[in-house]
Short mmCIF file of C-alpha atoms in Angstrom, two decimals:
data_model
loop_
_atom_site.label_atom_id
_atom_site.label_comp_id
_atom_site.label_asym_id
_atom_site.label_seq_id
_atom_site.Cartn_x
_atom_site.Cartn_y
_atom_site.Cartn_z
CA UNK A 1 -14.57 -53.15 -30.27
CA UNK A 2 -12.54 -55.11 -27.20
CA UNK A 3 -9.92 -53.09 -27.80
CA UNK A 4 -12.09 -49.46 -27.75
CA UNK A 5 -13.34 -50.84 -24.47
CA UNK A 6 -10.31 -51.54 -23.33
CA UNK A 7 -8.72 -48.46 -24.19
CA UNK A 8 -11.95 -46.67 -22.34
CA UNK A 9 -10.81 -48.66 -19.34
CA UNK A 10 -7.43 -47.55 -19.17
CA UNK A 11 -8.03 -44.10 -19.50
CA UNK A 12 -11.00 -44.34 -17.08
CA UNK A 13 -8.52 -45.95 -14.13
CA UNK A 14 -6.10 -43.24 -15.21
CA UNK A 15 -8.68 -40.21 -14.62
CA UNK A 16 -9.31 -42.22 -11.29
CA UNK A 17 -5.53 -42.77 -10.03
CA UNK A 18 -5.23 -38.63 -11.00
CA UNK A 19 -8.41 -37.71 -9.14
CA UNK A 20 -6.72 -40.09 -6.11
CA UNK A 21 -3.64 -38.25 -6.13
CA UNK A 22 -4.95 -35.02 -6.63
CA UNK A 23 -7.55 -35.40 -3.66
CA UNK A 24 -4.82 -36.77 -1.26
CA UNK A 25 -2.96 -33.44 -2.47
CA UNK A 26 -5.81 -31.26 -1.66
CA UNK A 27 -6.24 -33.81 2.12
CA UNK A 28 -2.47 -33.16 3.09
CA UNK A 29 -1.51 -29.88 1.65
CA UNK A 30 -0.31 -27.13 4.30
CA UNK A 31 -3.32 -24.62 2.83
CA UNK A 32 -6.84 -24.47 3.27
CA UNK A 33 -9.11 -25.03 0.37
CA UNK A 34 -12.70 -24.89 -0.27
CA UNK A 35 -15.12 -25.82 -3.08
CA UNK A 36 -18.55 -23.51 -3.29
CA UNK A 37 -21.33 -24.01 -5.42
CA UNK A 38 -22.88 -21.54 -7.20
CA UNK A 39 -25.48 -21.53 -4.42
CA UNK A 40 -22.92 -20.65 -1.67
CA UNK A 41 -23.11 -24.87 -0.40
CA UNK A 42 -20.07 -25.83 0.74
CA UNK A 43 -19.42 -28.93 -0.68
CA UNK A 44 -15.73 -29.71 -0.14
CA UNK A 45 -13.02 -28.71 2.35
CA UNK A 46 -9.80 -29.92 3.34
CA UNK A 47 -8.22 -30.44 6.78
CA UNK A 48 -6.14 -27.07 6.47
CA UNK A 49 -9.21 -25.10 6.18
CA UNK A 50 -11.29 -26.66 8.82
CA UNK A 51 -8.73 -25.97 10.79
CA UNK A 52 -8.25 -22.30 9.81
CA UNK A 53 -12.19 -21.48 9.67
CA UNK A 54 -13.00 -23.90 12.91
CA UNK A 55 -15.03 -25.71 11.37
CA UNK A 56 -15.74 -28.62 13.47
CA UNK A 57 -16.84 -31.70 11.20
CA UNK A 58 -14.09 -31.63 8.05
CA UNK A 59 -14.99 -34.93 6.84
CA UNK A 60 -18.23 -36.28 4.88
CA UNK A 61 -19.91 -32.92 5.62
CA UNK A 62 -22.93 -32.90 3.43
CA UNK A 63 -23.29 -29.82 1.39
CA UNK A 64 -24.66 -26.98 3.65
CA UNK A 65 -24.64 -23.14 3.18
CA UNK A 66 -21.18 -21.56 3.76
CA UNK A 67 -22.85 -19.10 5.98
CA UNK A 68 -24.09 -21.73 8.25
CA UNK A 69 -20.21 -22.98 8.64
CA UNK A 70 -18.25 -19.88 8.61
CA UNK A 71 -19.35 -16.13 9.53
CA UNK A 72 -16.45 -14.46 7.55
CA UNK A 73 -18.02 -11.31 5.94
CA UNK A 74 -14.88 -11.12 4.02
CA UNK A 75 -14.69 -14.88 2.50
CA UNK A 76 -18.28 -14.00 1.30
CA UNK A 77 -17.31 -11.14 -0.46
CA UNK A 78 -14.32 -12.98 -2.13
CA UNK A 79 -16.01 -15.30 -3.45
CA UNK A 80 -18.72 -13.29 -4.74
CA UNK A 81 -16.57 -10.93 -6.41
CA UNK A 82 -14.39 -13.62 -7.71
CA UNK A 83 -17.88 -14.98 -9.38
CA UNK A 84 -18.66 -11.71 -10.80
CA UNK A 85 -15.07 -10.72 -12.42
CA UNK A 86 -14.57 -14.57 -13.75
CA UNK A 87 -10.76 -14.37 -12.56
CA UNK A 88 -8.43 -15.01 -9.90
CA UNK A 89 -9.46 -12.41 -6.86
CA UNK A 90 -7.08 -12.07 -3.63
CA UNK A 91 -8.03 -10.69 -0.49
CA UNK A 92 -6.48 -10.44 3.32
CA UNK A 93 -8.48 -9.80 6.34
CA UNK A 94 -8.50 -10.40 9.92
CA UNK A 95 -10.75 -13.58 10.41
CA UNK A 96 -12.43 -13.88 13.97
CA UNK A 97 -13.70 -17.16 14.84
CA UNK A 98 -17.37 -17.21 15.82
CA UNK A 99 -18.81 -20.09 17.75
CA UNK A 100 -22.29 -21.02 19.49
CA UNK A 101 -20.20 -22.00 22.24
CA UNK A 102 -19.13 -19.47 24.09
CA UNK A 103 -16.56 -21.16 25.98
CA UNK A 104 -14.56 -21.87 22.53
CA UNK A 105 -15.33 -18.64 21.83
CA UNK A 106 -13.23 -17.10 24.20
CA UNK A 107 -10.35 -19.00 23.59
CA UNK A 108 -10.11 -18.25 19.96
CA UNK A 109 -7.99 -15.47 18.94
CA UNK A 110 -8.47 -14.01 15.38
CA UNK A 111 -5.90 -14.19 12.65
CA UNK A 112 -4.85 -12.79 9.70
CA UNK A 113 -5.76 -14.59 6.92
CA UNK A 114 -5.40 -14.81 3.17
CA UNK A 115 -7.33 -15.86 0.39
CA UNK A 116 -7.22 -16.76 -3.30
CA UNK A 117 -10.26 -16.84 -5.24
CA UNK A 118 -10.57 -19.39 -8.81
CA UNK A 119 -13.68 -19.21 -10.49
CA UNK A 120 -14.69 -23.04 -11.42
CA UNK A 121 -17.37 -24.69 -13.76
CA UNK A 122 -21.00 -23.63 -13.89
CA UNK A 123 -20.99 -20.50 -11.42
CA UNK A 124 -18.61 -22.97 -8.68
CA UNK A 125 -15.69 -20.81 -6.95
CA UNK A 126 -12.68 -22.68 -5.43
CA UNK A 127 -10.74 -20.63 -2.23
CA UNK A 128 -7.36 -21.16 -1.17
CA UNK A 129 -7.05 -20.07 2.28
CA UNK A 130 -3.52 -19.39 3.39
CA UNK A 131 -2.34 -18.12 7.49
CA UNK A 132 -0.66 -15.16 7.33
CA UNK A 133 -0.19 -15.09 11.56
CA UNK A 134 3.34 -15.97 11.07
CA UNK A 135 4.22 -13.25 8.83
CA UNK A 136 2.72 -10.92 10.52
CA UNK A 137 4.67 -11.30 13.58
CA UNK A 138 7.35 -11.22 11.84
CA UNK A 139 6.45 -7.78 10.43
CA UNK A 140 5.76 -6.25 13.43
CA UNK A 141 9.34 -7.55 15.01
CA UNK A 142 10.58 -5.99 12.15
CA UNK A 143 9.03 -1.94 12.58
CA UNK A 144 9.60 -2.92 15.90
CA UNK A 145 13.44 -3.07 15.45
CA UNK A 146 13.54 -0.21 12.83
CA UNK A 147 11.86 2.49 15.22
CA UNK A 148 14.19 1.18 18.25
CA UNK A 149 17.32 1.75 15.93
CA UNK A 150 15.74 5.15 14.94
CA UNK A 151 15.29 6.13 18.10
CA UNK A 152 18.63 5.52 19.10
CA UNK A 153 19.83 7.17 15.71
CA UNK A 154 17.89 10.50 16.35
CA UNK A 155 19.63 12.50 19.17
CA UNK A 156 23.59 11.56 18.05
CA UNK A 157 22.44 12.50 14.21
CA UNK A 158 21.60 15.90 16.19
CA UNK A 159 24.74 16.70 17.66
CA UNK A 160 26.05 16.20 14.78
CA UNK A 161 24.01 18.59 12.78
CA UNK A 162 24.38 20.96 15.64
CA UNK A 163 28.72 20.57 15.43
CA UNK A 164 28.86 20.55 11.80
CA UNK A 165 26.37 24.15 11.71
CA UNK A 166 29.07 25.67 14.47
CA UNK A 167 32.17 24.86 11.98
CA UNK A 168 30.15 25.79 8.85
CA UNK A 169 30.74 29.33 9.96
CA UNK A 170 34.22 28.97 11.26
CA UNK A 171 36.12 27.49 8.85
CA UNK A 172 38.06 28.59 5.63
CA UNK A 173 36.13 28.13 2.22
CA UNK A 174 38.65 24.95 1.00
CA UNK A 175 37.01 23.11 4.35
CA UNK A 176 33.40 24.33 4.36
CA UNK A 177 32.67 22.34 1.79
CA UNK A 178 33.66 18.98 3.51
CA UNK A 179 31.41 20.45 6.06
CA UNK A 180 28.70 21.54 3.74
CA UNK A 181 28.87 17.95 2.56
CA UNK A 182 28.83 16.27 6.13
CA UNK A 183 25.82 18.80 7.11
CA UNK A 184 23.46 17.76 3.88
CA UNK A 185 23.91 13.85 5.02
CA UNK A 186 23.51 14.68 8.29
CA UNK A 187 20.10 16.29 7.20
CA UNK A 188 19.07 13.57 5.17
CA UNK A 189 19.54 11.27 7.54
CA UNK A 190 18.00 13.33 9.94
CA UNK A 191 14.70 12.95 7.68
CA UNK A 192 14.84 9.71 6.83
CA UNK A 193 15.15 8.84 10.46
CA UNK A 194 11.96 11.37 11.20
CA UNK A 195 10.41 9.37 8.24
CA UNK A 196 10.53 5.87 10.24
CA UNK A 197 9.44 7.41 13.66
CA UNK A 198 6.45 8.79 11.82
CA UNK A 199 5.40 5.45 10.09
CA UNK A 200 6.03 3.99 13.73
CA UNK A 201 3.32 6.44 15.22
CA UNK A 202 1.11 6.28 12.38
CA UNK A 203 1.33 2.44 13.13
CA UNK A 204 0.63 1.98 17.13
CA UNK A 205 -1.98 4.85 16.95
CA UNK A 206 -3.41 5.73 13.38
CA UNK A 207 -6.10 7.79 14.32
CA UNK A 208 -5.45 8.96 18.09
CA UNK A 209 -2.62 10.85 16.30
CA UNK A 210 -4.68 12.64 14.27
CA UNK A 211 -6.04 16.50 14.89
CA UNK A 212 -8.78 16.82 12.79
CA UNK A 213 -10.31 20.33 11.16
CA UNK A 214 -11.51 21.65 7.88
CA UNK A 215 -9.25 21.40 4.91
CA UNK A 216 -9.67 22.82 1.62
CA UNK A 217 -7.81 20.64 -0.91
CA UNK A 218 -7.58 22.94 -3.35
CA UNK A 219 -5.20 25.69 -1.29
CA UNK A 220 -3.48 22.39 0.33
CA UNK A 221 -2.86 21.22 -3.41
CA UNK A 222 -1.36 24.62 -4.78
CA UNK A 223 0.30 24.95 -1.49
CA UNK A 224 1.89 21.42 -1.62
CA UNK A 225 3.32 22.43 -5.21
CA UNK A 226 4.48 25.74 -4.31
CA UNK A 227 7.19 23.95 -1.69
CA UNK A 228 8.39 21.66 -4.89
CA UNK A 229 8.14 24.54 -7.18
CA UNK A 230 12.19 24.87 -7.16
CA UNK A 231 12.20 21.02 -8.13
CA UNK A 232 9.74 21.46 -10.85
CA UNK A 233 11.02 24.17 -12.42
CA UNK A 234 14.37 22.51 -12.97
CA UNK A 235 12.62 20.60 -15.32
CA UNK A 236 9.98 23.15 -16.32
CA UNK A 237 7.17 20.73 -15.58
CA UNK A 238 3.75 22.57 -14.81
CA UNK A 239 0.89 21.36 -12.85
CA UNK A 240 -2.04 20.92 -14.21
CA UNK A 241 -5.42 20.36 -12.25
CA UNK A 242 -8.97 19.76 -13.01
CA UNK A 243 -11.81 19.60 -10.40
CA UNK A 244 -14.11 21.84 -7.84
CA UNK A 245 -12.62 25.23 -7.25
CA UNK A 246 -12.91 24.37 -3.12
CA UNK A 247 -13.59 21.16 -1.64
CA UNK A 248 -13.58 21.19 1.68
CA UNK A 249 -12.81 17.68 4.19
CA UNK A 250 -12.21 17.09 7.59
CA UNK A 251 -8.80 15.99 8.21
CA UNK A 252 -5.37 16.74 9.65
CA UNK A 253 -4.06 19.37 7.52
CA UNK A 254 0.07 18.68 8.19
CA UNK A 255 -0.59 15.03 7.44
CA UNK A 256 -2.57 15.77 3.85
CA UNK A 257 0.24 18.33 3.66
CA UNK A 258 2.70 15.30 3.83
CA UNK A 259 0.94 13.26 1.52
CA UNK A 260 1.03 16.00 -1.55
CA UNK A 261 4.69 16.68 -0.74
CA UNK A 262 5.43 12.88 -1.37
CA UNK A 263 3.14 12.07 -4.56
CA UNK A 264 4.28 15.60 -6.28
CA UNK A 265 7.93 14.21 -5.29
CA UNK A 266 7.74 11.32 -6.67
CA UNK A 267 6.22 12.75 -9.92
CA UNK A 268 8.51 15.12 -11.04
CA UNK A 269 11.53 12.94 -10.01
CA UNK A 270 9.96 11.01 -12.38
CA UNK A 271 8.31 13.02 -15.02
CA UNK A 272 10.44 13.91 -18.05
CA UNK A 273 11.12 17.77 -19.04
CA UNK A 274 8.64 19.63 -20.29
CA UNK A 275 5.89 17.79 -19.31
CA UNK A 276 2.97 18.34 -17.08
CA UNK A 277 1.89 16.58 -14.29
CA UNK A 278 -2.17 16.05 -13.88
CA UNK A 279 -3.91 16.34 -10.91
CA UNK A 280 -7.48 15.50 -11.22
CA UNK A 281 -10.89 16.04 -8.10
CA UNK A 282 -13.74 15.46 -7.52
CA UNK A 283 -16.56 13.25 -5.55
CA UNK A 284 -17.38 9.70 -6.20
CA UNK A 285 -19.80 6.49 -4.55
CA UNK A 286 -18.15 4.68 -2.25
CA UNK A 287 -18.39 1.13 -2.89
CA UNK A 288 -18.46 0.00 0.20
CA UNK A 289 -21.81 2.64 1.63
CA UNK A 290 -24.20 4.90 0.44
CA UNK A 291 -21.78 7.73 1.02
CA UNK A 292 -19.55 10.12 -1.50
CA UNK A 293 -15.88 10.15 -1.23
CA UNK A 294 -13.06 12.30 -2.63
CA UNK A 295 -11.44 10.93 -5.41
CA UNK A 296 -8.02 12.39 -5.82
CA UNK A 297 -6.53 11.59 -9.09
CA UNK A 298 -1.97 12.42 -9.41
CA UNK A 299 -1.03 11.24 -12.96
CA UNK A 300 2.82 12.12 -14.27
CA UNK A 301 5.12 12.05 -17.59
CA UNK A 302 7.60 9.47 -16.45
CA UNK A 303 7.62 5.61 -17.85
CA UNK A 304 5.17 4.33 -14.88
CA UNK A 305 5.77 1.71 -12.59
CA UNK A 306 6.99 -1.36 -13.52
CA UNK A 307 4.47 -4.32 -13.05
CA UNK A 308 6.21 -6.75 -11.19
CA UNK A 309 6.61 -3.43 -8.61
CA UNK A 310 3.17 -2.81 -8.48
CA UNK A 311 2.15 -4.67 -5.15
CA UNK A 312 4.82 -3.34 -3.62
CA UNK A 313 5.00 0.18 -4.40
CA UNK A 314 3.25 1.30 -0.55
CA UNK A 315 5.92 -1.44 1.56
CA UNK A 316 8.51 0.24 3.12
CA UNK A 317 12.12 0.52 1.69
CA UNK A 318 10.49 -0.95 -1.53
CA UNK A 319 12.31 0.33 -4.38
CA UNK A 320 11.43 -0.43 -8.10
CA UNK A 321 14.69 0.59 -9.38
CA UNK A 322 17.69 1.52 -7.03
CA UNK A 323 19.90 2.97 -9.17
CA UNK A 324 17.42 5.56 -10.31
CA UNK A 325 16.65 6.79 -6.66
CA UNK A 326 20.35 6.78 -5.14
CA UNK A 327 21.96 10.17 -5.77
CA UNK A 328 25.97 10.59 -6.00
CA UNK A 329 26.28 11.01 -2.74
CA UNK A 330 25.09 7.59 -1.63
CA UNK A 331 27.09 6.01 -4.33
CA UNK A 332 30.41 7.42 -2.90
CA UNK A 333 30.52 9.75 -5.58
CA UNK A 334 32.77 12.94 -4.33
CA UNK A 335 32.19 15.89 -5.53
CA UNK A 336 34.39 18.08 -7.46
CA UNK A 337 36.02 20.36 -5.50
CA UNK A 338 34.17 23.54 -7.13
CA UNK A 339 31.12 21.82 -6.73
CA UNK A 340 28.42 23.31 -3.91
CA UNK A 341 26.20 21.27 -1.49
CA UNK A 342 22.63 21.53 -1.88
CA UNK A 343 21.94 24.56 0.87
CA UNK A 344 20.25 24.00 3.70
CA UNK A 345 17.46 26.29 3.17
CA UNK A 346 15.85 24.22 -0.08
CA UNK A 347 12.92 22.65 0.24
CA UNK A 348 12.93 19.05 2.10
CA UNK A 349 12.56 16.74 -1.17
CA UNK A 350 15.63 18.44 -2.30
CA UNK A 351 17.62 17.44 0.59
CA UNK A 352 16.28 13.93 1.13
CA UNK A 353 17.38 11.14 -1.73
CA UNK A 354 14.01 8.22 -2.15
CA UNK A 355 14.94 5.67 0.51
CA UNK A 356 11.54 3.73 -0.31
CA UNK A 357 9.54 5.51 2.66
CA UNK A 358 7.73 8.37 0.60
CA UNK A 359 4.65 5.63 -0.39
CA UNK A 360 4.70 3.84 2.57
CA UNK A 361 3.63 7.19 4.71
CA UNK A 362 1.06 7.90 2.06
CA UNK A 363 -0.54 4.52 2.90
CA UNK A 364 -0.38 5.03 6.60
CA UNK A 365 -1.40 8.08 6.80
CA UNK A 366 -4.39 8.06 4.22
CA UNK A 367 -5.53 4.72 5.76
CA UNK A 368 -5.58 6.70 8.83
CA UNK A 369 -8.05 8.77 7.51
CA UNK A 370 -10.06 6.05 6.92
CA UNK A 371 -9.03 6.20 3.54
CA UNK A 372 -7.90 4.18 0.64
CA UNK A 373 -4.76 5.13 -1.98
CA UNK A 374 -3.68 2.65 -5.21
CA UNK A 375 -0.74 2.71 -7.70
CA UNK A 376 -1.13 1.73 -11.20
CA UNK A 377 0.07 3.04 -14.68
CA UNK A 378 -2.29 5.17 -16.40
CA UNK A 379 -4.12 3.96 -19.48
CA UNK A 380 -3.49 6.63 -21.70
CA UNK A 381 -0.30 8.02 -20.85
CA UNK A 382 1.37 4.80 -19.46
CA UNK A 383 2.63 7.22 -16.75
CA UNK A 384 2.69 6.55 -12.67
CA UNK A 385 -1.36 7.04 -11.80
CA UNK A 386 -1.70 7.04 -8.10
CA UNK A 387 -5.36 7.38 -6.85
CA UNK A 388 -6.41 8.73 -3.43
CA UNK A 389 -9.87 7.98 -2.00
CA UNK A 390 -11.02 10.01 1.28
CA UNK A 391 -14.17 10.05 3.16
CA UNK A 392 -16.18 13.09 2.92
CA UNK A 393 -19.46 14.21 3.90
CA UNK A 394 -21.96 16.83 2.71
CA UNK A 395 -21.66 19.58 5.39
CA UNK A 396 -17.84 19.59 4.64
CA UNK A 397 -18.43 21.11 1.49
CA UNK A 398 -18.37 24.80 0.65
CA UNK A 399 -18.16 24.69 -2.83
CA UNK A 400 -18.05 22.47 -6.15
CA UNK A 401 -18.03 24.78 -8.88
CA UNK A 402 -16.30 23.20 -11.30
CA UNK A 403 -12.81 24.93 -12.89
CA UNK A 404 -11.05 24.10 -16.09
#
């Protein structure tokens, strides 16, 4: 029996030397964490997040409703959802600081923050908090520096178009097609250039940019997939769509326009011959408000993303596998001497290799419209399933008759 006790003993100062360590872990560590009961009480913080969420008494706070602490909309909803789903939940927002004083109040500048939602014991969530002010910064330096350099690429990259036209139609056939050759880079890099000045817009001024009107997504659909036509039928690949004959949004119509061209790219790049690419409409709740939205469905034939690429699909220059997207050309591959150049008058996608931009502008520019797009693999299929969620009100509409 002495020795059962004393075995209880030991392994009773063990649990209490790891709950020690593990508590001066949680005091020192260089993240915020909280503990919430399954009555939203607050009942344990660290330094870290005191010091993110200004609270202003970290230590021997006696349990008190979050809401009372923090006014964060968003850390509400994390840790709600995280309750509901029973799994690790992730979300980033801007957090800004709310104090009775108003004096502190105007000192405090809000900040991008990041959290990490465990579900615990008996309803109890646990949030890491992490401060994501640093690498935003450094993000925006970054855009910063790539729409300087393409700025500064965009008018020589035009004299050079303009030089290398002029000698297309001057020279002998042996040397047009070193010409024809300099004049498709040229073009490419012409886009890609037009590509990161357009993010760059989108990004200082998403919606001042925008010239709103009636679109019907139906025409803007077919019309998107006639300009890829030539690409698709390379591979015979056929669109398929199924939704409301018209549907009818406001929005700007080149920008939509944009967005098709990319996700149609992307699929039948993608998309192995002989297949068809679905597109699938139609109206939905929003989540988020009592309101409908347009749920735009683009699901192809090709293997699907690969999941460690998944989160970073929409970042720009992202690219899940280089070696697929990187014609001959940017390989230094020459061609053979009998060989022609693309020409000049097919469609864009033709003439532009993926430099990891085509996403990125779908993001930017669907988020400008207030919008929401995700990238998965479908279910069924296992192919690339990119989903498209727009706002959309009732007087918009001028028809939903469904087609098959």
């Amino acid at each position: 029996m002495r020795r059962i006790i004393l075995s209880h003993m030991e392994n009773q100062r063990f649990l209490e030397q790891e709950l020690a360590m593990w508590k001066h872990i949680c005091h020192v560590a260089p993240i915020g964490f909280l503990y919430v009961d399954r009555e939203n009480h607050l009942i344990r913080c660290n330094p870290k997040a005191c010091q993110l969420l200004d609270i202003q008494q970290c230590q021997h706070i006696p349990p008190r409703l979050l809401l009372e602490l923090v006014r964060s909309y968003e850390l509400d909803q994390l840790i709600e959802q995280t309750r509901k789903v029973g799994q690790h939940c992730e979300r980033e927002w801007i957090f800004h600081p709310v104090s009775a004083e108003q004096a502190i109040l105007s000192q405090q500048q809000p900040r991008p923050m990041r959290g990490y939602g465990l579900p615990l014991a008996d309803g109890a969530v646990g949030v890491f908090l992490e401060n994501r002010q640093e690498a935003t910064l450094l993000a925006q330096q970054r855009d910063r520096w790539t729409s300087d350099v393409a700025h500064e690429l965009k008018t020589p990259l035009t004299s050079i178009r303009l030089v290398a036209e002029t000698l297309q139609t001057r020279l002998e056939p042996p040397l047009r097609t070193w010409v024809d050759r300099l004049l498709h880079e040229t073009i490419r890099l012409s886009g890609l250039v037009q590509d990161l000045l357009d993010l760059s817009h989108l990004q200082a001024s998403p919606t001042a940019r925008l010239t709103k009107q009636p679109v019907d997504l139906v025409k803007l659909i077919q019309s998107a997939w006639q300009s890829l036509e030539p690409l698709a039928r390379k591979k015979n690949l056929q669109l398929h769509y199924s939704g409301p004959s018209s549907l009818v949004i406001l929005a700007d119509e080149p920008r939509l326009h944009r967005v098709l061209l990319n996700v149609f790219d992307n699929s039948i790049k993608y998309s192995s011959p002989e297949q068809e690419i679905r597109v699938c409409m139609g109206l939905t709740a929003n989540t988020t408000s009592t309101t409908q939205q347009v749920h735009l469905e683009v699901i192809d034939a090709g293997p699907g993303f690969p999941e460690s690429a998944l989160p970073h699909v929409f970042e720009r220059f992202y690219q899940a596998d280089p070696s697929r997207t990187r014609s001959g050309y940017e390989l230094g591959m020459a061609r053979q001497p009998d060989s022609s150049p693309p020409s000049s008058s097919e469609p864009a996608a033709l003439m532009n290799s993926s430099c990891g931009l085509g996403l990125a502008i779908v993001r930017q520019i669907v988020e400008a419209h207030q919008g929401s797009v995700t990238a998965g693999n479908h279910p069924a299929t296992g192919g690339a399933w990119l989903q498209i969620f727009l706002p959309w009100k009732p007087s918009e509409a001028v028809s939903l008759e469904s087609v098959t």
